């Protein structure tokens, strides 16, 4: 049974502590469950592993990737904006957590600008022994032709890199963005001090 929590009364830190404490029991059925229900229909937000949906869809890298980003979890010190804690798992096609995978995140800031000279809003983390990752960042702004989104590369220690993008539900510009893919929607929930988002990556 899915655990239903009123996350809006929790801080992002408190929710994160609960997520880590529960461990692998949260794969597919948990806080910010990978499948969301609204108006009696299932949304395609973070499709759950094991539902015969295949691996996470790939997406273009875009023109703003910078090689050799730093190992960094906290983007909040780079700029202001609505705080978002992004959490999730990296999983195999059989739903096995993948430890020590590199999750490389980059995105625009709250004004829709990329830092192409330095590494603001850029960095990577490795998944822990249970395949988990998290970043403390912000909600990026839209810019010309693009709805708000995160760019991500996920690289397991013995496999190919997945390059993709993650999107926010209910953004007015989603359907106007020619790259938008509803299968790459994050599951978002308000917290007392910002937002919590989840996306589980399923690698081929």
Coordinates of C-alpha atoms in Angstrom, one line a residue:
X1 CA 0.0 0.0 0.0
X2 CA 1.3 3.4 -0.9
X3 CA 2.2 5.6 2.1
X4 CA 0.3 8.9 1.9
X5 CA 2.0 11.7 3.8
X6 CA 1.2 15.3 4.1
X7 CA 4.5 16.5 2.8
X8 CA 3.4 20.2 2.8
X9 CA 3.8 20.1 6.6
X10 CA 7.3 18.7 6.4
X11 CA 10.5 20.5 5.4
X12 CA 12.5 19.1 2.5
X13 CA 15.2 18.0 5.0
X14 CA 12.6 16.1 7.1
X15 CA 11.1 14.4 4.1
X16 CA 14.6 13.4 2.9
X17 CA 15.5 11.9 6.3
X18 CA 12.3 9.8 6.1
X19 CA 13.1 8.7 2.6
X20 CA 16.6 7.5 3.6
X21 CA 15.4 5.8 6.7
X22 CA 12.9 3.7 4.8
X23 CA 15.5 2.6 2.3
X24 CA 14.7 0.3 -0.6
X25 CA 11.2 -0.3 0.7
X26 CA 10.3 2.9 -1.1
X27 CA 11.1 1.6 -4.6
X28 CA 7.9 1.9 -6.6
X29 CA 5.5 2.3 -3.6
X30 CA 6.4 5.2 -1.3
X31 CA 6.7 8.8 -0.4
X32 CA 6.3 10.6 -3.7
X33 CA 5.2 7.3 -5.3
X34 CA 6.3 7.0 -8.9
X35 CA 2.7 6.7 -10.0
X36 CA 0.4 9.6 -9.2
X37 CA -3.4 9.6 -9.3
X38 CA -5.6 12.6 -10.1
X39 CA -9.2 12.7 -11.2
X40 CA -9.3 8.9 -11.4
X41 CA -6.6 8.7 -14.1
X42 CA -3.0 7.6 -13.9
X43 CA -0.5 10.3 -14.8
X44 CA 2.7 9.4 -16.5
X45 CA 4.9 10.9 -13.8
X46 CA 8.0 8.9 -13.1
X47 CA 6.7 5.6 -14.5
X48 CA 7.2 2.8 -11.9
X49 CA 9.8 0.2 -12.6
X50 CA 8.4 -3.3 -13.5
X51 CA 5.3 -2.0 -15.2
X52 CA 6.5 -3.2 -18.7
X53 CA 7.2 0.4 -19.8
X54 CA 10.8 -0.1 -20.8
X55 CA 13.8 2.1 -19.8
X56 CA 13.7 5.8 -19.2
X57 CA 13.4 7.6 -22.5
X58 CA 16.4 9.4 -23.9
X59 CA 16.4 13.1 -24.7
X60 CA 18.8 15.5 -26.5
X61 CA 21.7 16.8 -24.4
X62 CA 21.1 20.4 -25.7
X63 CA 23.8 23.0 -26.4
X64 CA 24.7 23.9 -22.8
X65 CA 26.4 20.9 -21.4
X66 CA 29.8 21.5 -19.8
X67 CA 32.4 18.7 -19.5
X68 CA 34.0 17.7 -16.2
X69 CA 31.4 19.2 -13.8
X70 CA 32.3 19.1 -10.1
X71 CA 31.0 16.6 -7.6
X72 CA 28.3 18.7 -6.0
X73 CA 25.0 18.0 -4.3
X74 CA 23.9 21.5 -3.2
X75 CA 23.1 24.0 -6.0
X76 CA 21.2 26.3 -3.7
X77 CA 24.4 28.3 -2.9
X78 CA 24.7 29.1 -6.6
X79 CA 21.6 31.3 -7.0
X80 CA 18.3 32.2 -5.5
X81 CA 15.0 30.6 -6.5
X82 CA 12.2 28.3 -5.3
X83 CA 14.0 25.4 -3.5
X84 CA 13.6 21.9 -4.9
X85 CA 15.0 18.8 -3.4
X86 CA 15.2 16.2 -6.2
X87 CA 15.3 12.6 -5.1
X88 CA 15.1 9.2 -6.8
X89 CA 16.6 5.8 -7.6
X90 CA 18.8 4.6 -10.5
X91 CA 17.5 1.1 -11.3
X92 CA 18.1 -1.7 -13.7
X93 CA 15.4 -3.0 -16.1
X94 CA 14.7 -5.7 -13.5
X95 CA 14.2 -3.0 -10.8
X96 CA 17.5 -3.7 -9.0
X97 CA 19.1 -0.6 -7.5
X98 CA 22.3 0.4 -9.2
X99 CA 25.0 1.6 -6.7
X100 CA 27.8 4.1 -7.6
X101 CA 26.1 5.4 -10.8
X102 CA 27.0 8.9 -11.7
X103 CA 24.0 11.3 -11.8
X104 CA 25.1 14.5 -13.6
X105 CA 22.6 17.4 -13.3
X106 CA 22.6 20.8 -15.0
X107 CA 19.9 23.4 -15.7
X108 CA 19.0 27.1 -16.1
X109 CA 18.7 29.3 -13.1
X110 CA 15.7 31.2 -11.9
X111 CA 16.0 33.7 -14.7
X112 CA 16.3 31.1 -17.4
X113 CA 20.1 31.5 -17.8
X114 CA 22.8 28.9 -18.0
X115 CA 26.3 29.5 -16.6
X116 CA 28.5 28.7 -19.6
X117 CA 31.7 30.0 -18.0
X118 CA 31.6 28.2 -14.7
X119 CA 29.7 25.5 -12.9
X120 CA 26.7 27.2 -11.3
X121 CA 23.7 24.9 -11.4
X122 CA 26.0 22.0 -12.5
X123 CA 27.3 19.0 -10.7
X124 CA 27.2 15.3 -10.2
X125 CA 26.6 12.8 -7.4
X126 CA 27.1 9.0 -7.2
X127 CA 24.2 6.8 -6.1
X128 CA 24.5 5.1 -2.7
X129 CA 24.5 1.4 -2.0
X130 CA 20.7 1.4 -2.5
X131 CA 20.8 3.2 -5.8
X132 CA 19.6 6.5 -4.3
X133 CA 20.6 10.1 -5.3
X134 CA 19.5 13.5 -4.3
X135 CA 20.2 17.2 -5.1
X136 CA 19.3 20.4 -3.4
X137 CA 18.6 22.8 -6.2
X138 CA 15.9 25.3 -7.4
X139 CA 13.1 25.3 -9.9
X140 CA 14.6 26.6 -13.2
X141 CA 12.8 29.3 -15.3
X142 CA 11.6 28.9 -18.8
X143 CA 13.5 30.5 -21.7
X144 CA 12.9 31.0 -25.4
X145 CA 11.0 28.0 -26.7
X146 CA 11.6 25.8 -23.6
X147 CA 9.5 24.9 -20.7
X148 CA 11.2 24.6 -17.3
X149 CA 13.3 21.4 -17.2
X150 CA 16.4 19.7 -15.8
X151 CA 19.1 18.0 -17.9
X152 CA 20.5 14.7 -16.6
X153 CA 23.1 12.2 -17.6
X154 CA 23.1 8.9 -15.7
X155 CA 26.1 6.6 -16.1
X156 CA 26.4 3.2 -14.4
X157 CA 29.9 1.9 -13.7
X158 CA 29.6 -0.8 -16.3
X159 CA 27.1 0.5 -18.9
X160 CA 26.1 3.2 -21.3
X161 CA 25.2 6.8 -20.4
X162 CA 21.5 7.7 -20.4
X163 CA 21.0 11.4 -21.4
X164 CA 17.6 12.8 -20.8
X165 CA 15.5 15.7 -19.5
X166 CA 13.0 16.0 -16.6
X167 CA 9.9 18.1 -16.7
X168 CA 7.5 19.7 -14.2
X169 CA 3.8 18.7 -14.2
X170 CA 1.2 21.4 -14.9
X171 CA 3.5 23.9 -16.6
X172 CA 1.6 25.9 -19.1
X173 CA 4.5 25.8 -21.6
X174 CA 4.8 22.0 -21.6
X175 CA 2.6 21.4 -24.6
X176 CA 4.2 24.3 -26.5
X177 CA 7.7 22.9 -26.1
X178 CA 8.5 20.6 -29.1
X179 CA 10.9 18.5 -26.9
X180 CA 8.4 17.9 -24.0
X181 CA 7.7 14.3 -23.2
X182 CA 5.1 13.4 -20.6
X183 CA 6.9 10.2 -19.8
X184 CA 9.7 12.4 -18.3
X185 CA 7.5 14.3 -15.8
X186 CA 8.7 14.4 -12.3
X187 CA 6.4 13.7 -9.4
X188 CA 6.4 17.0 -7.5
X189 CA 5.0 17.8 -4.1
X190 CA 5.0 21.0 -2.0
X191 CA 7.0 21.1 1.2
X192 CA 7.0 23.7 4.0
X193 CA 10.2 25.2 2.6
X194 CA 9.9 24.6 -1.2
X195 CA 9.2 21.5 -3.2
X196 CA 10.2 17.9 -3.3
X197 CA 10.5 16.1 -6.7
X198 CA 11.1 12.5 -7.5
X199 CA 12.2 10.7 -10.6
X200 CA 13.5 7.1 -10.8
X201 CA 15.8 6.3 -13.7
X202 CA 15.4 2.9 -15.3
X203 CA 18.4 2.0 -17.4
X204 CA 18.4 -0.4 -20.3

